[in-house]
Amino acid sequence: MNPKFLLTFILCITSFGFYATAQKKPNVIIIYADDLGYGDLSCYGATKIKTPNIDALAAQGLRFTNGHATASTCTPSRYSLMTGRYAWRKKGTGILPGDAALIIPTDNSSLPSVFQQAGYKTGLVGKWHLGLGNTVEKDWNKEVKPGPKEVGFDYSFIFPATADRVPTVFMENQLVVGLDPKDPITVDYKNPTGTDPTGKDHPELLKMPAEANHGHNQTIVNGIGRIGYMQGGKLARWTDEELPLTFLTKAKNFIEEHKQEPFFLYYALTEPHVPRLPATMFKGKSELGNRGDVILQLDWAVGEITKQLKYLGLDKNTMIIFSSDNGPVIMDGYEDQGYEKLGAHTPAGNLRGGKYSILEGGTREPFIISWPAKIKPGVSGALVSQIDFLASFANFFNIECKNAIDSKNVWDAFTGKDPKGRSFFIEQSSQLAIVKDNWKYIRSSKGEAFYKLTRTESGNLPVPQLYNLTADVSEKNNLALKYPEKVKELEALLSTEEAKTK
């Protein structure tokens, strides 16, 4: 063989693997599901559905059994993930309408800004739902800012809120994708706008009927009634069945473009949030109706990401974090036979409650961290939360956090070196609960004990509740009367934390 050719060949092989092996900083990908329950994955005990790709992720990493979102609804959990602060400390952080203003401060530390300071390229693909612009009234036909860019994302490809809310458009780096200037977009959440039919007035046009009293009966897009009114942007409107494939393509493109440098990708999936309309190749593939089908779709997307990382030689030094924004809900606005086809499947596993609930099913989520280069496979019972990513990564990079007062450095727990995790944790629904040393205290409440619309146990009772989660993770045995001193101790701690907001 020609010596020059041999030398060139060796140099090519060496350079091909260089970016995959020489880089010390791990790439980080957060894959964030929407309304996925603790019992929705086979690696967490599900038997009526199989999720092999997420199972493989869990098998090669740490599967946490006490990992939490901060709230049992989406916007507050995502706010805490980004800011390192409990959402209940700030007004206006409940479930946002699709035209809401940005609720994340642009002058504080955020999760993506920490990665930027550490020299990473940062990307967001998927659901945002944290507001855009400075005001509710905004011009969707120009750059809409502030938004993801101003809080630390170099690149973003999103939809503004949720799949069941207008505007039903993609936005890439502050601009609506595919917008025809001659057909401008108008959005209104108070009054009807434009001439598009609504689900309320034209139910015969719906391919998925809306459930009564959920509000999904306003402007129809793709045969689905939405929350809110929208006119214009006909060419820019997406179809629900294309959402997962589009987001996956954009996520893979981001990885490909930044394979030679450290990157952080927040990949926020829409599954299994309503409306549940799987791509054709997943229709009818589960025994659980549309909800089961889109969970299979979610699992497939995770597998596509892990395959790409392996192909690029990035799999060993990429940390993948998989979790969900809140617990499961079956009936949440559309008649998609989710409840009728549920059968023996238990979306929250052995936990009570789900989305909207203060019980463990509301915030205890599937929580997996895989980093083959550094984390040994196993199962961890450490108390950890998504709110802790900010402080933990900041400490890892030796970067100072600004105003992330509730985020704790639990890096050793995230990497399997600490079996305990944080000392206490506050959970949020319509009220607050606190967990310390696996004792959980829920304040008395006048709220409904059972949400009829979603068929969810809320956890609200007119008396204080105290549970020993070590022996009773299903929260069946209220020990408040038996241990009044423990109730007093936890109430005092919760009150002290609340006072920090004032």
Tab-separated table of C-alpha atoms in Angstrom, residues 31-498:
chain	number	residue	atom	x	y	z
A	31	ILE	CA	-36.278	14.194	26.620
A	32	TYR	CA	-39.414	15.528	28.267
A	33	ALA	CA	-42.723	13.725	27.811
A	34	ASP	CA	-46.114	15.365	28.355
A	35	ASP	CA	-48.672	13.774	30.721
A	36	LEU	CA	-46.799	10.452	30.916
A	37	GLY	CA	-47.484	8.473	34.081
A	38	TYR	CA	-45.231	6.569	36.471
A	39	GLY	CA	-46.834	3.316	35.327
A	40	ASP	CA	-46.922	4.000	31.575
A	41	LEU	CA	-43.573	2.354	30.775
A	42	SER	CA	-42.693	-1.324	30.895
A	43	CYS	CA	-39.476	-0.535	32.788
A	44	TYR	CA	-41.721	0.907	35.521
A	45	GLY	CA	-43.976	-2.121	35.645
A	46	ALA	CA	-46.457	-1.687	32.794
A	47	THR	CA	-47.574	-5.028	31.359
A	48	LYS	CA	-50.200	-3.932	28.816
A	49	ILE	CA	-47.765	-1.852	26.801
A	50	LYS	CA	-44.103	-2.338	25.873
A	51	THR	CA	-41.585	0.491	25.601
A	52	PRO	CA	-38.335	-1.249	24.592
A	53	ASN	CA	-36.318	1.834	23.682
A	54	ILE	CA	-36.953	3.646	26.958
A	55	ASP	CA	-36.431	0.341	28.768
A	56	ALA	CA	-33.004	0.067	27.124
A	57	LEU	CA	-32.188	3.592	28.264
A	58	ALA	CA	-33.135	2.649	31.821
A	59	ALA	CA	-31.141	-0.593	31.660
A	60	GLN	CA	-27.932	1.227	30.790
A	61	GLY	CA	-28.447	4.064	33.254
A	62	LEU	CA	-30.112	5.003	36.535
A	63	ARG	CA	-33.844	4.471	36.918
A	64	PHE	CA	-35.151	6.641	39.734
A	65	THR	CA	-38.176	5.546	41.751
A	66	ASN	CA	-38.562	8.850	43.630
A	67	GLY	CA	-37.959	11.417	40.881
A	68	HIS	CA	-40.359	14.334	40.575
A	69	ALA	CA	-41.680	17.173	38.509
A	70	THR	CA	-42.471	20.106	40.787
A	71	ALA	CA	-46.151	20.321	39.895
A	72	SER	CA	-48.970	18.160	38.616
A	73	THR	CA	-49.579	20.427	35.614
A	74	CYS	CA	-47.361	21.427	32.714
A	75	THR	CA	-46.530	25.144	32.814
A	76	PRO	CA	-45.399	25.269	36.464
A	77	SER	CA	-43.248	22.148	36.057
A	78	ARG	CA	-41.586	23.575	32.945
A	79	TYR	CA	-41.082	26.915	34.684
A	80	SER	CA	-39.264	25.170	37.541
A	81	LEU	CA	-37.173	23.105	35.130
A	82	MET	CA	-35.987	26.271	33.377
A	83	THR	CA	-35.573	28.593	36.386
A	84	GLY	CA	-34.701	26.450	39.398
A	85	ARG	CA	-37.568	28.058	41.309
A	86	TYR	CA	-40.894	26.679	42.492
A	87	ALA	CA	-43.609	28.114	40.267
A	88	TRP	CA	-45.911	28.841	43.195
A	89	ARG	CA	-43.517	31.614	44.229
A	90	LYS	CA	-44.616	33.684	41.222
A	91	LYS	CA	-48.123	34.689	40.179
A	92	GLY	CA	-49.206	33.899	36.657
A	93	THR	CA	-47.372	30.585	36.358
A	94	GLY	CA	-50.432	28.343	36.108
A	95	ILE	CA	-51.447	26.617	32.864
A	96	LEU	CA	-50.977	29.368	30.297
A	97	PRO	CA	-53.201	30.243	27.338
A	98	GLY	CA	-51.531	30.087	23.953
A	99	ASP	CA	-51.125	33.863	23.706
A	100	ALA	CA	-49.507	34.395	27.108
A	101	ALA	CA	-46.471	36.626	27.612
A	102	LEU	CA	-43.111	35.089	28.582
A	103	ILE	CA	-43.069	34.194	32.283
A	104	ILE	CA	-39.364	33.313	32.602
A	105	PRO	CA	-37.167	36.227	33.726
A	106	THR	CA	-34.493	37.027	31.150
A	107	ASP	CA	-32.067	38.483	33.732
A	108	ASN	CA	-31.733	35.398	35.953
A	109	SER	CA	-29.911	32.118	35.530
A	110	SER	CA	-31.781	29.546	33.475
A	111	LEU	CA	-30.982	25.965	32.599
A	112	PRO	CA	-29.967	26.742	28.986
A	113	SER	CA	-28.003	29.849	29.998
A	114	VAL	CA	-25.872	27.740	32.341
A	115	PHE	CA	-24.995	25.485	29.420
A	116	GLN	CA	-24.245	28.514	27.252
A	117	GLN	CA	-21.825	29.816	29.871
A	118	ALA	CA	-20.162	26.406	29.905
A	119	GLY	CA	-19.480	26.655	26.167
A	120	TYR	CA	-22.371	24.529	24.892
A	121	LYS	CA	-24.597	25.060	21.876
A	122	THR	CA	-28.155	25.002	23.191
A	123	GLY	CA	-31.289	23.879	21.389
A	124	LEU	CA	-34.995	23.548	22.099
A	125	VAL	CA	-37.283	21.369	20.013
A	126	GLY	CA	-40.948	20.753	20.846
A	127	LYS	CA	-43.481	22.118	23.275
A	128	TRP	CA	-42.692	25.461	24.947
A	129	HIS	CA	-45.788	26.669	26.880
A	130	LEU	CA	-43.936	29.304	28.891
A	131	GLY	CA	-45.199	32.337	27.026
A	132	LEU	CA	-43.791	34.543	24.267
A	133	GLY	CA	-43.311	38.285	24.000
A	134	ASN	CA	-43.827	40.946	26.626
A	135	THR	CA	-47.606	41.205	26.304
A	136	VAL	CA	-50.634	39.038	25.597
A	137	GLU	CA	-51.434	41.010	22.450
A	138	LYS	CA	-48.666	40.300	19.958
A	139	ASP	CA	-48.075	40.308	16.222
A	140	TRP	CA	-47.621	36.679	15.207
A	141	ASN	CA	-46.597	37.772	11.713
A	142	LYS	CA	-43.236	39.227	12.777
A	143	GLU	CA	-40.506	38.140	15.179
A	144	VAL	CA	-42.112	37.209	18.491
A	145	LYS	CA	-39.772	37.979	21.362
A	146	PRO	CA	-38.627	37.683	24.077
A	147	GLY	CA	-38.808	33.904	24.137
A	148	PRO	CA	-36.485	30.895	24.102
A	149	LYS	CA	-33.558	32.849	22.635
A	150	GLU	CA	-33.637	35.445	25.399
A	151	VAL	CA	-33.539	32.791	28.142
A	152	GLY	CA	-30.580	30.911	26.674
A	153	PHE	CA	-31.463	28.810	23.623
A	154	ASP	CA	-29.276	29.361	20.569
A	155	TYR	CA	-31.831	27.520	18.433
A	156	SER	CA	-35.515	26.774	18.875
A	157	PHE	CA	-38.210	24.972	16.901
A	158	ILE	CA	-41.427	24.936	18.910
A	159	PHE	CA	-45.122	25.274	19.021
A	160	PRO	CA	-46.076	28.121	21.383
A	161	ALA	CA	-48.252	26.345	23.949
A	162	THR	CA	-49.924	22.930	23.698
A	163	ALA	CA	-51.336	20.908	20.835
A	164	ASP	CA	-54.897	21.639	21.945
A	165	ARG	CA	-54.437	25.430	21.967
A	166	VAL	CA	-54.114	27.987	19.184
A	167	PRO	CA	-52.026	29.145	17.424
A	168	THR	CA	-51.441	25.747	15.850
A	169	VAL	CA	-48.205	26.691	14.109
A	170	PHE	CA	-44.506	25.887	14.298
A	171	MET	CA	-42.093	28.642	15.230
A	172	GLU	CA	-38.420	28.542	14.359
A	173	ASN	CA	-36.155	31.098	15.989
A	174	GLN	CA	-38.957	33.572	16.773
A	175	LEU	CA	-40.771	33.343	13.418
A	176	VAL	CA	-43.830	31.337	12.370
A	177	VAL	CA	-42.798	28.683	9.844
A	178	GLY	CA	-44.441	28.785	6.409
A	179	LEU	CA	-46.486	31.937	6.992
A	180	ASP	CA	-48.035	33.641	3.970
A	181	PRO	CA	-47.807	37.435	4.549
A	182	LYS	CA	-51.097	37.814	2.678
A	183	ASP	CA	-52.833	35.617	5.274
A	184	PRO	CA	-51.809	37.095	8.654
A	185	ILE	CA	-52.513	35.312	11.935
A	186	THR	CA	-54.786	36.666	14.620
A	187	VAL	CA	-55.254	34.917	17.977
A	188	ASP	CA	-57.830	35.682	20.645
A	189	TYR	CA	-58.680	33.761	23.802
A	190	LYS	CA	-61.641	35.898	24.822
A	191	ASN	CA	-63.683	36.618	21.724
A	192	PRO	CA	-64.281	34.751	18.456
A	193	THR	CA	-62.166	36.047	15.589
A	194	GLY	CA	-62.382	35.361	11.876
A	195	THR	CA	-64.751	33.065	10.016
A	196	ASP	CA	-63.232	29.658	10.739
A	197	PRO	CA	-65.833	27.197	12.057
A	198	THR	CA	-65.797	26.254	15.722
A	199	GLY	CA	-66.327	22.877	17.299
A	200	LYS	CA	-69.253	24.282	19.244
A	201	ASP	CA	-71.172	25.413	16.158
A	202	HIS	CA	-70.043	22.719	13.727
A	203	PRO	CA	-69.502	19.409	15.544
A	204	GLU	CA	-70.168	17.595	12.249
A	205	LEU	CA	-66.739	18.794	11.017
A	206	LEU	CA	-64.824	17.150	13.851
A	207	LYS	CA	-62.854	13.946	13.348
A	208	MET	CA	-62.411	13.695	17.134
A	209	PRO	CA	-65.352	15.029	19.189
A	210	ALA	CA	-64.683	17.230	22.182
A	211	GLU	CA	-65.799	16.124	25.633
A	212	ALA	CA	-68.363	18.345	27.266
A	213	ASN	CA	-67.215	21.235	29.477
A	214	HIS	CA	-63.480	20.987	28.691
A	215	GLY	CA	-63.368	23.993	26.373
A	216	HIS	CA	-62.011	22.168	23.311
A	217	ASN	CA	-64.790	23.448	21.078
A	218	GLN	CA	-63.470	26.676	19.629
A	219	THR	CA	-61.580	27.154	16.314
A	220	ILE	CA	-61.313	23.888	14.352
A	221	VAL	CA	-57.869	23.034	12.964
A	222	ASN	CA	-57.215	19.702	11.236
A	223	GLY	CA	-60.666	18.471	12.240
A	224	ILE	CA	-59.972	19.145	15.933
A	225	GLY	CA	-61.646	21.779	18.074
A	226	ARG	CA	-59.083	23.837	19.984
A	227	ILE	CA	-58.973	26.073	23.021
A	228	GLY	CA	-58.938	29.657	21.744
A	229	TYR	CA	-59.827	31.389	18.498
A	230	MET	CA	-57.567	31.792	15.476
A	231	GLN	CA	-57.845	33.201	11.988
A	232	GLY	CA	-55.309	33.271	9.170
A	233	GLY	CA	-52.069	31.359	8.748
A	234	LYS	CA	-53.767	28.616	6.709
A	235	LEU	CA	-50.512	27.444	5.043
A	236	ALA	CA	-48.611	27.527	8.338
A	237	ARG	CA	-50.997	25.357	10.348
A	238	TRP	CA	-49.647	21.942	11.205
A	239	THR	CA	-51.553	18.675	11.257
A	240	ASP	CA	-51.409	16.750	14.500
A	241	GLU	CA	-50.193	13.538	12.904
A	242	GLU	CA	-47.030	15.248	11.630
A	243	LEU	CA	-46.009	16.811	14.952
A	244	PRO	CA	-43.843	13.965	16.299
A	245	LEU	CA	-42.058	13.346	13.002
A	246	THR	CA	-41.321	17.041	12.518
A	247	PHE	CA	-39.974	17.489	16.034
A	248	LEU	CA	-37.866	14.328	15.739
A	249	THR	CA	-36.363	15.521	12.455
A	250	LYS	CA	-35.470	18.905	13.951
A	251	ALA	CA	-33.954	17.278	17.049
A	252	LYS	CA	-31.807	14.957	14.919
A	253	ASN	CA	-30.734	17.868	12.722
A	254	PHE	CA	-29.575	19.793	15.793
A	255	ILE	CA	-27.516	16.818	16.979
A	256	GLU	CA	-25.976	16.338	13.536
A	257	GLU	CA	-25.073	20.025	13.197
A	258	HIS	CA	-23.361	20.163	16.595
A	259	LYS	CA	-21.766	16.720	16.763
A	260	GLN	CA	-18.266	18.197	16.912
A	261	GLU	CA	-18.917	20.411	19.939
A	262	PRO	CA	-20.685	19.980	23.266
A	263	PHE	CA	-24.420	20.547	22.964
A	264	PHE	CA	-27.489	20.726	25.180
A	265	LEU	CA	-30.819	19.741	23.644
A	266	TYR	CA	-34.176	20.118	25.372
A	267	TYR	CA	-36.430	17.812	23.346
A	268	ALA	CA	-39.969	18.406	24.617
A	269	LEU	CA	-42.342	15.815	23.189
A	270	THR	CA	-46.074	16.322	22.890
A	271	GLU	CA	-47.063	12.713	23.666
A	272	PRO	CA	-49.297	11.544	25.280
A	273	HIS	CA	-50.993	14.943	25.727
A	274	VAL	CA	-54.322	15.511	23.964
A	275	PRO	CA	-55.326	15.562	21.186
A	276	ARG	CA	-53.875	12.090	20.709
A	277	LEU	CA	-53.573	11.558	16.975
A	278	PRO	CA	-50.775	9.093	16.199
A	279	ALA	CA	-48.929	8.988	12.905
A	280	THR	CA	-50.368	6.362	10.543
A	281	MET	CA	-47.662	3.805	11.264
A	282	PHE	CA	-48.644	3.728	14.948
A	283	LYS	CA	-52.437	3.690	14.613
A	284	GLY	CA	-53.904	0.639	16.324
A	285	LYS	CA	-50.492	-0.703	17.359
A	286	SER	CA	-51.303	-0.842	21.059
A	287	GLU	CA	-54.241	-2.374	22.879
A	288	LEU	CA	-54.917	0.907	24.653
A	289	GLY	CA	-56.394	3.071	21.916
A	290	ASN	CA	-54.910	6.361	20.792
A	291	ARG	CA	-53.192	7.034	24.104
A	292	GLY	CA	-51.353	3.737	23.958
A	293	ASP	CA	-50.480	4.294	20.313
A	294	VAL	CA	-48.847	7.657	20.970
A	295	ILE	CA	-46.839	6.187	23.866
A	296	LEU	CA	-45.441	3.653	21.379
A	297	GLN	CA	-44.728	6.590	19.094
A	298	LEU	CA	-42.900	8.370	21.914
A	299	ASP	CA	-40.822	5.270	22.629
A	300	TRP	CA	-39.915	4.980	18.939
A	301	ALA	CA	-38.697	8.591	18.900
A	302	VAL	CA	-36.430	7.894	21.873
A	303	GLY	CA	-35.020	4.923	19.983
A	304	GLU	CA	-34.335	7.060	16.916
A	305	ILE	CA	-32.334	9.509	19.031
A	306	THR	CA	-30.268	6.771	20.681
A	307	LYS	CA	-29.575	5.147	17.294
A	308	GLN	CA	-28.318	8.441	15.926
A	309	LEU	CA	-26.018	9.003	18.885
A	310	LYS	CA	-24.547	5.542	18.450
A	311	TYR	CA	-24.053	6.044	14.720
A	312	LEU	CA	-22.197	9.311	15.371
A	313	GLY	CA	-20.081	7.768	18.121
A	314	LEU	CA	-21.609	10.098	20.704
A	315	ASP	CA	-23.534	7.570	22.769
A	316	LYS	CA	-20.923	6.958	25.485
A	317	ASN	CA	-20.410	10.604	26.354
A	318	THR	CA	-23.984	11.819	26.019
A	319	MET	CA	-26.146	12.140	29.110
A	320	ILE	CA	-29.788	11.452	28.290
A	321	ILE	CA	-32.359	12.480	30.872
A	322	PHE	CA	-35.872	11.171	30.353
A	323	SER	CA	-38.868	12.327	32.384
A	324	SER	CA	-42.354	13.871	32.178
A	325	ASP	CA	-43.864	17.216	33.177
A	326	ASN	CA	-46.652	15.752	35.318
A	327	GLY	CA	-48.661	12.622	35.939
A	328	PRO	CA	-51.120	10.908	33.624
A	329	VAL	CA	-54.634	11.849	32.621
A	330	ILE	CA	-56.963	9.736	30.523
A	331	MET	CA	-59.965	11.997	29.918
A	332	ASP	CA	-58.735	15.503	29.166
A	333	GLY	CA	-60.860	17.078	26.482
A	334	TYR	CA	-61.521	14.705	23.593
A	335	GLU	CA	-63.485	11.527	23.020
A	336	ASP	CA	-60.648	9.226	21.946
A	337	GLN	CA	-61.711	6.074	23.851
A	338	GLY	CA	-58.813	6.459	26.261
A	339	TYR	CA	-60.956	5.473	29.211
A	340	GLU	CA	-62.925	2.771	27.381
A	341	LYS	CA	-59.763	1.016	26.174
A	342	LEU	CA	-57.733	1.456	29.355
A	343	GLY	CA	-58.473	-2.073	30.496
A	344	ALA	CA	-56.053	-3.350	33.148
A	345	HIS	CA	-53.421	-0.716	32.395
A	346	THR	CA	-52.673	1.608	35.335
A	347	PRO	CA	-51.002	4.793	34.028
A	348	ALA	CA	-49.862	5.908	37.485
A	349	GLY	CA	-48.762	2.419	38.523
A	350	ASN	CA	-49.288	1.854	42.230
A	351	LEU	CA	-49.635	5.577	42.924
A	352	ARG	CA	-52.858	7.436	43.590
A	353	GLY	CA	-53.847	10.504	41.622
A	354	GLY	CA	-52.432	11.856	38.390
A	355	LYS	CA	-52.396	15.111	36.481
A	356	TYR	CA	-53.966	17.953	38.550
A	357	SER	CA	-53.505	15.931	41.784
A	358	ILE	CA	-51.480	16.616	44.945
A	359	LEU	CA	-51.107	12.866	45.426
A	360	GLU	CA	-47.893	11.127	44.296
A	361	GLY	CA	-49.333	10.235	40.915
A	362	GLY	CA	-49.302	13.946	40.110
A	363	THR	CA	-45.578	14.648	40.387
A	364	ARG	CA	-43.701	11.350	40.789
A	365	GLU	CA	-42.599	10.606	37.240
A	366	PRO	CA	-40.581	8.205	35.168
A	367	PHE	CA	-37.076	9.588	35.721
A	368	ILE	CA	-34.106	8.060	33.928
A	369	ILE	CA	-30.529	9.304	33.551
A	370	SER	CA	-28.155	7.504	31.203
A	371	TRP	CA	-24.484	8.449	30.733
A	372	PRO	CA	-22.563	5.286	29.840
A	373	ALA	CA	-19.148	6.925	30.265
A	374	LYS	CA	-19.784	7.856	33.899
A	375	ILE	CA	-22.980	6.363	35.346
A	376	LYS	CA	-23.248	2.712	36.306
A	377	PRO	CA	-26.585	1.008	35.633
A	378	GLY	CA	-28.923	0.622	38.571
A	379	VAL	CA	-32.058	1.733	40.404
A	380	SER	CA	-32.058	4.681	42.791
A	381	GLY	CA	-34.567	5.628	45.472
A	382	ALA	CA	-33.000	9.070	45.993
A	383	LEU	CA	-35.407	12.002	46.279
A	384	VAL	CA	-34.660	14.148	43.233
A	385	SER	CA	-36.521	16.680	41.130
A	386	GLN	CA	-36.247	18.272	37.724
A	387	ILE	CA	-35.854	21.599	39.518
A	388	ASP	CA	-32.396	20.408	40.597
A	389	PHE	CA	-30.887	20.160	37.112
A	390	LEU	CA	-29.991	23.850	37.102
A	391	ALA	CA	-27.970	23.900	40.337
A	392	SER	CA	-26.456	20.465	39.704
A	393	PHE	CA	-25.150	21.321	36.237
A	394	ALA	CA	-24.028	24.777	37.389
A	395	ASN	CA	-21.975	23.135	40.122
A	396	PHE	CA	-20.582	20.585	37.665
A	397	PHE	CA	-19.457	23.429	35.371
A	398	ASN	CA	-18.388	25.629	38.308
A	399	ILE	CA	-20.813	28.359	37.264
A	400	GLU	CA	-22.674	30.627	39.683
A	401	CYS	CA	-26.483	30.441	39.741
A	402	LYS	CA	-28.527	33.604	40.016
A	403	ASN	CA	-31.873	33.425	41.863
A	404	ALA	CA	-32.354	29.657	41.406
A	405	ILE	CA	-33.220	29.524	45.083
A	406	ASP	CA	-35.053	26.187	45.104
A	407	SER	CA	-32.651	24.181	42.944
A	408	LYS	CA	-30.302	21.914	44.898
A	409	ASN	CA	-26.995	20.419	43.856
A	410	VAL	CA	-27.779	16.705	43.840
A	411	TRP	CA	-25.175	15.776	41.231
A	412	ASP	CA	-24.033	12.808	43.316
A	413	ALA	CA	-27.596	11.476	43.399
A	414	PHE	CA	-28.031	12.039	39.650
A	415	THR	CA	-24.849	10.041	39.004
A	416	GLY	CA	-25.594	7.242	41.472
A	417	LYS	CA	-23.122	8.154	44.222
A	418	ASP	CA	-25.679	9.396	46.764
A	419	PRO	CA	-28.679	7.208	47.685
A	420	LYS	CA	-30.569	9.984	49.529
A	421	GLY	CA	-30.832	13.078	47.301
A	422	ARG	CA	-32.434	16.298	48.503
A	423	SER	CA	-33.486	16.733	52.143
A	424	PHE	CA	-37.074	17.800	51.420
A	425	PHE	CA	-39.309	18.600	48.470
A	426	ILE	CA	-42.485	20.630	47.896
A	427	GLU	CA	-45.161	19.378	45.500
A	428	GLN	CA	-47.744	21.640	43.858
A	429	SER	CA	-51.283	21.203	42.554
A	430	SER	CA	-54.159	23.460	43.604
A	431	GLN	CA	-52.418	23.371	46.978
A	432	LEU	CA	-48.996	22.403	48.346
A	433	ALA	CA	-47.584	19.298	50.006
A	434	ILE	CA	-44.158	18.664	51.477
A	435	VAL	CA	-42.046	15.510	51.650
A	436	LYS	CA	-39.192	15.035	54.123
A	437	ASP	CA	-37.522	11.760	55.126
A	438	ASN	CA	-40.229	10.023	53.117
A	439	TRP	CA	-43.002	11.516	55.262
A	440	LYS	CA	-45.522	13.461	53.203
A	441	TYR	CA	-47.788	16.139	54.606
A	442	ILE	CA	-50.786	17.556	52.708
A	443	ARG	CA	-52.656	20.505	54.155
A	444	SER	CA	-56.397	20.407	54.642
A	445	SER	CA	-58.360	21.730	51.690
A	446	LYS	CA	-61.901	22.692	50.754
A	447	GLY	CA	-61.298	21.676	47.139
A	448	GLU	CA	-63.015	18.812	45.346
A	449	ALA	CA	-61.823	15.363	46.403
A	450	PHE	CA	-62.478	13.975	42.930
A	451	TYR	CA	-62.281	15.793	39.601
A	452	LYS	CA	-65.222	14.437	37.635
A	453	LEU	CA	-64.151	15.818	34.260
A	454	THR	CA	-60.851	13.930	34.288
A	455	ARG	CA	-61.858	11.192	36.754
A	456	THR	CA	-58.846	11.979	38.937
A	457	GLU	CA	-58.424	11.798	42.697
A	458	SER	CA	-57.294	15.299	43.642
A	459	GLY	CA	-55.932	14.512	47.106
A	460	ASN	CA	-57.995	17.331	48.606
A	461	LEU	CA	-59.529	16.554	51.997
A	462	PRO	CA	-60.951	18.852	54.710
A	463	VAL	CA	-58.436	17.403	57.194
A	464	PRO	CA	-54.616	17.314	57.231
A	465	GLN	CA	-53.008	14.241	55.671
A	466	LEU	CA	-49.772	12.509	56.622
A	467	TYR	CA	-48.345	9.490	54.849
A	468	ASN	CA	-45.297	7.326	55.423
A	469	LEU	CA	-44.248	6.852	51.805
A	470	THR	CA	-41.713	4.177	52.711
A	471	ALA	CA	-44.466	1.825	53.820
A	472	ASP	CA	-47.405	3.388	51.990
A	473	VAL	CA	-46.428	4.898	48.638
A	474	SER	CA	-50.056	4.555	47.535
A	475	GLU	CA	-51.092	7.025	50.272
A	476	LYS	CA	-53.906	4.925	51.662
A	477	ASN	CA	-53.293	5.259	55.399
A	478	ASN	CA	-53.598	8.804	56.763
A	479	LEU	CA	-51.416	9.003	59.916
A	480	ALA	CA	-52.039	12.666	60.771
A	481	LEU	CA	-53.951	11.924	63.966
A	482	LYS	CA	-51.404	9.349	65.066
A	483	TYR	CA	-48.373	11.606	64.594
A	484	PRO	CA	-49.448	15.199	65.347
A	485	GLU	CA	-45.864	16.297	66.062
A	486	LYS	CA	-44.776	15.194	62.598
A	487	VAL	CA	-47.665	17.199	61.114
A	488	LYS	CA	-46.571	20.232	63.157
A	489	GLU	CA	-42.947	19.834	62.059
A	490	LEU	CA	-43.773	19.598	58.352
A	491	GLU	CA	-46.303	22.440	58.470
A	492	ALA	CA	-43.649	24.652	60.065
A	493	LEU	CA	-41.113	23.768	57.361
A	494	LEU	CA	-43.628	24.383	54.587
A	495	SER	CA	-44.627	27.736	56.098
A	496	THR	CA	-40.969	28.756	56.372
A	497	GLU	CA	-40.420	28.018	52.681
A	498	GLU	CA	-43.542	29.936	51.686
